Tab-separated table of C-alpha atoms and ligand atoms in Angstrom:
chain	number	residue	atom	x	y	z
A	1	UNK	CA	9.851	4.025	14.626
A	2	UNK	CA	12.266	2.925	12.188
A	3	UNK	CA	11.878	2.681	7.954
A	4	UNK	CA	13.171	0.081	6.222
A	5	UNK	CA	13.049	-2.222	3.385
A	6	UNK	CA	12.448	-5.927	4.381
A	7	UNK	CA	11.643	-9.561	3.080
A	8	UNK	CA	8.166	-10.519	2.397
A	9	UNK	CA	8.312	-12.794	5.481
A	10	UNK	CA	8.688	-10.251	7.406
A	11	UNK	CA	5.321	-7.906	6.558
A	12	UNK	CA	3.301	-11.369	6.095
A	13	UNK	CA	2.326	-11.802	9.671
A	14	UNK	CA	1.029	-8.219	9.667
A	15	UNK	CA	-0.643	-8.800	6.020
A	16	UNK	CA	-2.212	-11.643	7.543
A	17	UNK	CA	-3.623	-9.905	10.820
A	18	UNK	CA	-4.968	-6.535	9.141
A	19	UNK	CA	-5.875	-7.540	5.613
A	20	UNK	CA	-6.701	-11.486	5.670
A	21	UNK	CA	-8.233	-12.162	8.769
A	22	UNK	CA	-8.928	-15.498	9.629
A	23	UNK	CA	-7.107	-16.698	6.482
A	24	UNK	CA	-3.329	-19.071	6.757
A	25	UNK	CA	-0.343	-17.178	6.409
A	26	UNK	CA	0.374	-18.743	3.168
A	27	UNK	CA	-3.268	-16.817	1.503
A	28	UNK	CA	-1.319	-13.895	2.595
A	29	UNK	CA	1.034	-14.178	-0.432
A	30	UNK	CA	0.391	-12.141	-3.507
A	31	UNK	CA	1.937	-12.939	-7.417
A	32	UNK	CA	4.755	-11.023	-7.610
A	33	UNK	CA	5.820	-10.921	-3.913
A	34	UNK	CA	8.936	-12.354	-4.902
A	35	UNK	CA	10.038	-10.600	-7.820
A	36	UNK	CA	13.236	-8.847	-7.771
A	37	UNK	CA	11.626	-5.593	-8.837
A	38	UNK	CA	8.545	-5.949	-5.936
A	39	UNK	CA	9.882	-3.898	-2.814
A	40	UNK	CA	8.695	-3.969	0.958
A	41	UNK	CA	8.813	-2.098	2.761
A	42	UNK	CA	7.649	-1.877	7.045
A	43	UNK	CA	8.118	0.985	10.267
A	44	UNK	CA	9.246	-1.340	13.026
A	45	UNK	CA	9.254	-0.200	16.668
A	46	UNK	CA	11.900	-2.402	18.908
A	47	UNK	CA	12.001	-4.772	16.210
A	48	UNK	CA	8.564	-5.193	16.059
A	49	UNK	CA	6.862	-4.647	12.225
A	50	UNK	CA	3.729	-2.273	13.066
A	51	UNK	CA	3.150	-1.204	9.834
A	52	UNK	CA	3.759	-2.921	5.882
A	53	UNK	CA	3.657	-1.826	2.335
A	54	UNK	CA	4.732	-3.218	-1.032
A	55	UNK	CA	4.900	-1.643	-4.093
A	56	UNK	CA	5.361	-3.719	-7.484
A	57	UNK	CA	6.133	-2.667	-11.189
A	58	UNK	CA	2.809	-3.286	-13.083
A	59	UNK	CA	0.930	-0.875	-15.345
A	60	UNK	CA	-2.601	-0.229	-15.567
A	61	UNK	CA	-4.202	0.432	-18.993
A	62	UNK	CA	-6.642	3.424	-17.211
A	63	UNK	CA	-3.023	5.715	-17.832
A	64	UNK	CA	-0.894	6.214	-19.922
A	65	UNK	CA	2.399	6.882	-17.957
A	66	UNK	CA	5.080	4.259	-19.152
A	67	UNK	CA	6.514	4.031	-15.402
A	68	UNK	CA	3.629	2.994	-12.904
A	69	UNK	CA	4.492	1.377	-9.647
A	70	UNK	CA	1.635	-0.546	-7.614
A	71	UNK	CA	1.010	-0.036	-4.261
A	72	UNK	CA	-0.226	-3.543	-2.635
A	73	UNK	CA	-0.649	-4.335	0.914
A	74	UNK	CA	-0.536	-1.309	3.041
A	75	UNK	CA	-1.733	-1.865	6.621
A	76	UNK	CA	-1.068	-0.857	9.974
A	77	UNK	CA	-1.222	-3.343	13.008
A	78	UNK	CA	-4.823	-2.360	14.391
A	79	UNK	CA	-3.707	-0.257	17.809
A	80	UNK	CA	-1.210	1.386	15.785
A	81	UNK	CA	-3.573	3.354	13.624
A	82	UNK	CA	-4.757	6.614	13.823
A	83	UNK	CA	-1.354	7.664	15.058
A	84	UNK	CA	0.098	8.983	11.631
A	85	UNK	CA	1.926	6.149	10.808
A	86	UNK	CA	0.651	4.786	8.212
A	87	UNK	CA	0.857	8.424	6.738
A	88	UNK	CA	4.769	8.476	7.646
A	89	UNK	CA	5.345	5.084	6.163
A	90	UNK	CA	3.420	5.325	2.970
A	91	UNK	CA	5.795	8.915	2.221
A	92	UNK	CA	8.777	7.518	3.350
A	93	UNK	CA	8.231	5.106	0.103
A	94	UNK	CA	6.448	7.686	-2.047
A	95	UNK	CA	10.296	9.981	-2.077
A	96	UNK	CA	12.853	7.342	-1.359
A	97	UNK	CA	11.367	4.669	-3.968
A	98	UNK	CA	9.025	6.051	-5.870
A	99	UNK	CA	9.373	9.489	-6.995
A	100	UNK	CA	12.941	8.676	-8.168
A	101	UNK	CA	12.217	6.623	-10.225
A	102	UNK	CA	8.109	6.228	-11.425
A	103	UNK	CA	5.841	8.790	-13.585
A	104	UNK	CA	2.785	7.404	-11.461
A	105	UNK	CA	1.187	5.199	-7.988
A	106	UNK	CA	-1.759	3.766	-8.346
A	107	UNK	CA	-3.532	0.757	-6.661
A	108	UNK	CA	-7.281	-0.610	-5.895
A	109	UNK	CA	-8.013	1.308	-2.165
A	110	UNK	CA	-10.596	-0.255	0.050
A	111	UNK	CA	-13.566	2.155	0.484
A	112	UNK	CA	-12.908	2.715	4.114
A	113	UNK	CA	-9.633	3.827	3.910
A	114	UNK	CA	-9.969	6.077	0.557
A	115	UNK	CA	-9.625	9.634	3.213
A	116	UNK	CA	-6.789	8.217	4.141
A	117	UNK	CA	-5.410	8.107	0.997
A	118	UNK	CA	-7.125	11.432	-0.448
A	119	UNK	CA	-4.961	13.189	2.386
A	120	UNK	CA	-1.891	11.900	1.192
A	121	UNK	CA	-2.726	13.527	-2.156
A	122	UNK	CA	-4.419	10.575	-3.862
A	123	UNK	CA	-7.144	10.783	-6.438
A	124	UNK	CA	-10.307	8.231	-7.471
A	125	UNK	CA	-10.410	7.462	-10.741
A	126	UNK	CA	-13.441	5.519	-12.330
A	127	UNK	CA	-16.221	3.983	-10.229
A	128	UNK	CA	-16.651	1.760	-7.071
A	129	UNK	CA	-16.092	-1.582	-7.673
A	130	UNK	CA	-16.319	-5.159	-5.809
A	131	UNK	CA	-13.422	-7.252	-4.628
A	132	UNK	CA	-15.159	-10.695	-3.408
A	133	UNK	CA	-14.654	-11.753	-0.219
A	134	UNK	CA	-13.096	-8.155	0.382
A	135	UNK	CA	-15.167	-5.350	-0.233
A	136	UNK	CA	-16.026	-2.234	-2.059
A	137	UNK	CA	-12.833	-0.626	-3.924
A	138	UNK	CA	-12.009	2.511	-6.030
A	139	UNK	CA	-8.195	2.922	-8.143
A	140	UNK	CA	-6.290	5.693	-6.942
A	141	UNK	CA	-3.679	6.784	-8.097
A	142	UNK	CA	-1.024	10.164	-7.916
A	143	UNK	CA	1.369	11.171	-10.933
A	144	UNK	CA	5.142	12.077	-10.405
A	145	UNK	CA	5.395	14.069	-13.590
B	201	COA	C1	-5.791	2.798	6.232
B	201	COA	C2	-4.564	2.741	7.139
B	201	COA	C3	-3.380	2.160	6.374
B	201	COA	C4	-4.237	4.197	7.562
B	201	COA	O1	-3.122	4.191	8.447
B	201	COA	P1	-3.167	5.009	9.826
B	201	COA	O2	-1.830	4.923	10.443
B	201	COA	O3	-4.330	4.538	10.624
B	201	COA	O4	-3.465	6.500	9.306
B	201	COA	P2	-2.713	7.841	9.769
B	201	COA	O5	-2.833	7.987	11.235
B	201	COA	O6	-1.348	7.918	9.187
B	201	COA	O7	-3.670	8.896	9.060
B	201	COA	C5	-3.213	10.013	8.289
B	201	COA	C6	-4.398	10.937	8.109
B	201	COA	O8	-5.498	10.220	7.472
B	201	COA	C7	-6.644	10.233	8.326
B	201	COA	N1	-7.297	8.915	8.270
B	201	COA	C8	-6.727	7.720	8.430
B	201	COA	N2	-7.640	6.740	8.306
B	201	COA	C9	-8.824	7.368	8.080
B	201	COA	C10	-10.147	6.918	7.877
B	201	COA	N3	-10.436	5.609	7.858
B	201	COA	N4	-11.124	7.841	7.671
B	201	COA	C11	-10.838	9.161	7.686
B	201	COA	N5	-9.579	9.655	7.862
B	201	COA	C12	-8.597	8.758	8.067
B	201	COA	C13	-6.117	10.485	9.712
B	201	COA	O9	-7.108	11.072	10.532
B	201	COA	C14	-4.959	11.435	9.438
B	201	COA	O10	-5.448	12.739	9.225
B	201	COA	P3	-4.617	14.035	9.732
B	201	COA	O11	-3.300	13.996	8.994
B	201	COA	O12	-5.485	15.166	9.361
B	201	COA	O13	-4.441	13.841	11.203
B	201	COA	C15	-4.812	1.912	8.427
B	201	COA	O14	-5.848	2.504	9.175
B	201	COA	C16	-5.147	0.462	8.175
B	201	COA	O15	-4.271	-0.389	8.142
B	201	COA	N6	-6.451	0.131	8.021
B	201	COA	C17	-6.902	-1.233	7.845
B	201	COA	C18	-6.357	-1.869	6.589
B	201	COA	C19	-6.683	-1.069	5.338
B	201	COA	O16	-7.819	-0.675	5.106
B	201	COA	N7	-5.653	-0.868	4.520
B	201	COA	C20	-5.779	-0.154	3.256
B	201	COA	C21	-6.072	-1.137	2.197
B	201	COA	S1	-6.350	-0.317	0.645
């Protein structure tokens, strides 16, 4: 498995498979994919993207850090999972990209995967909430400080 940054057209076909079923590539796209400070980031295995994650600069008003990062989009292709990579993937960009430089992660995790993210050292914060047409969320979040 190999880490690397990539283009947004290269993590949309796996966006598109894991997180937007059913929906055309182009639904896949997200404001601020294209910024120059939005990063993404994928673990490819013989060239093939099996796993995606972006993180952009935005702040949320629940803290008060002045450097939060937001993680969007993290997904693993579907008989990939449950074999530690997303776990491998989503440090890989937590100490090359995101400790350097951010006080805080934090991003809206889908219910089902909120273990996942409480073993990588993640915390709720606030209550459940609904995405439409998505499901049940909560904000986690980890500080750098
Ligand atoms: C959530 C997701 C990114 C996790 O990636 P993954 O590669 O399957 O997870 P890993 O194998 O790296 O798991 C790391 C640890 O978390 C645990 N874990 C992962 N998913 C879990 C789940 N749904 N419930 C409980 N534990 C889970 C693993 O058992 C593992 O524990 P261990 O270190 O004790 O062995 C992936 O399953 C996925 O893409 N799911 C569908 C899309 C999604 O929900 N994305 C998140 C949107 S917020």
């Amino acid at each position: 498995m190999v880490f690397s940054e990539v283009s947004v057209s290269e993590i949309l076909p796996v966006r598109q498979q894991v997180l937007r079923q059913g929906k055309p590539l182009e639904a896949c796209m997200m404001e601020s994919d294209e910024l120059s400070t939005t990063q993404h980031f994928a673990l490819k295995e013989n060239q093939k993207v099996v796993a995606i994650a972006t993180i952009m600069q935005q702040k949320n008003d629940l803290f008060s850090q002045e450097k939060q990062v937001r993680l969007r989009g993290m997904a693993v292709l579907p008989e990939y999972q449950k074999q530690q990579l997303g776990k491998k993937l989503l440090t890989q960009v937590e100490n090359k990209f995101v400790k350097p430089h951010y006080d805080l992660m934090w991003f809206n995790a889908r219910e089902k995967a909120v273990p996942f993210y409480r073993k990588l050292g993640f915390e709720i914060i606030g209550e459940r909430f609904l995405i439409e047409g998505i499901g049940e969320h909560f904000v986690m979040y980890k500080s750098y400080e």
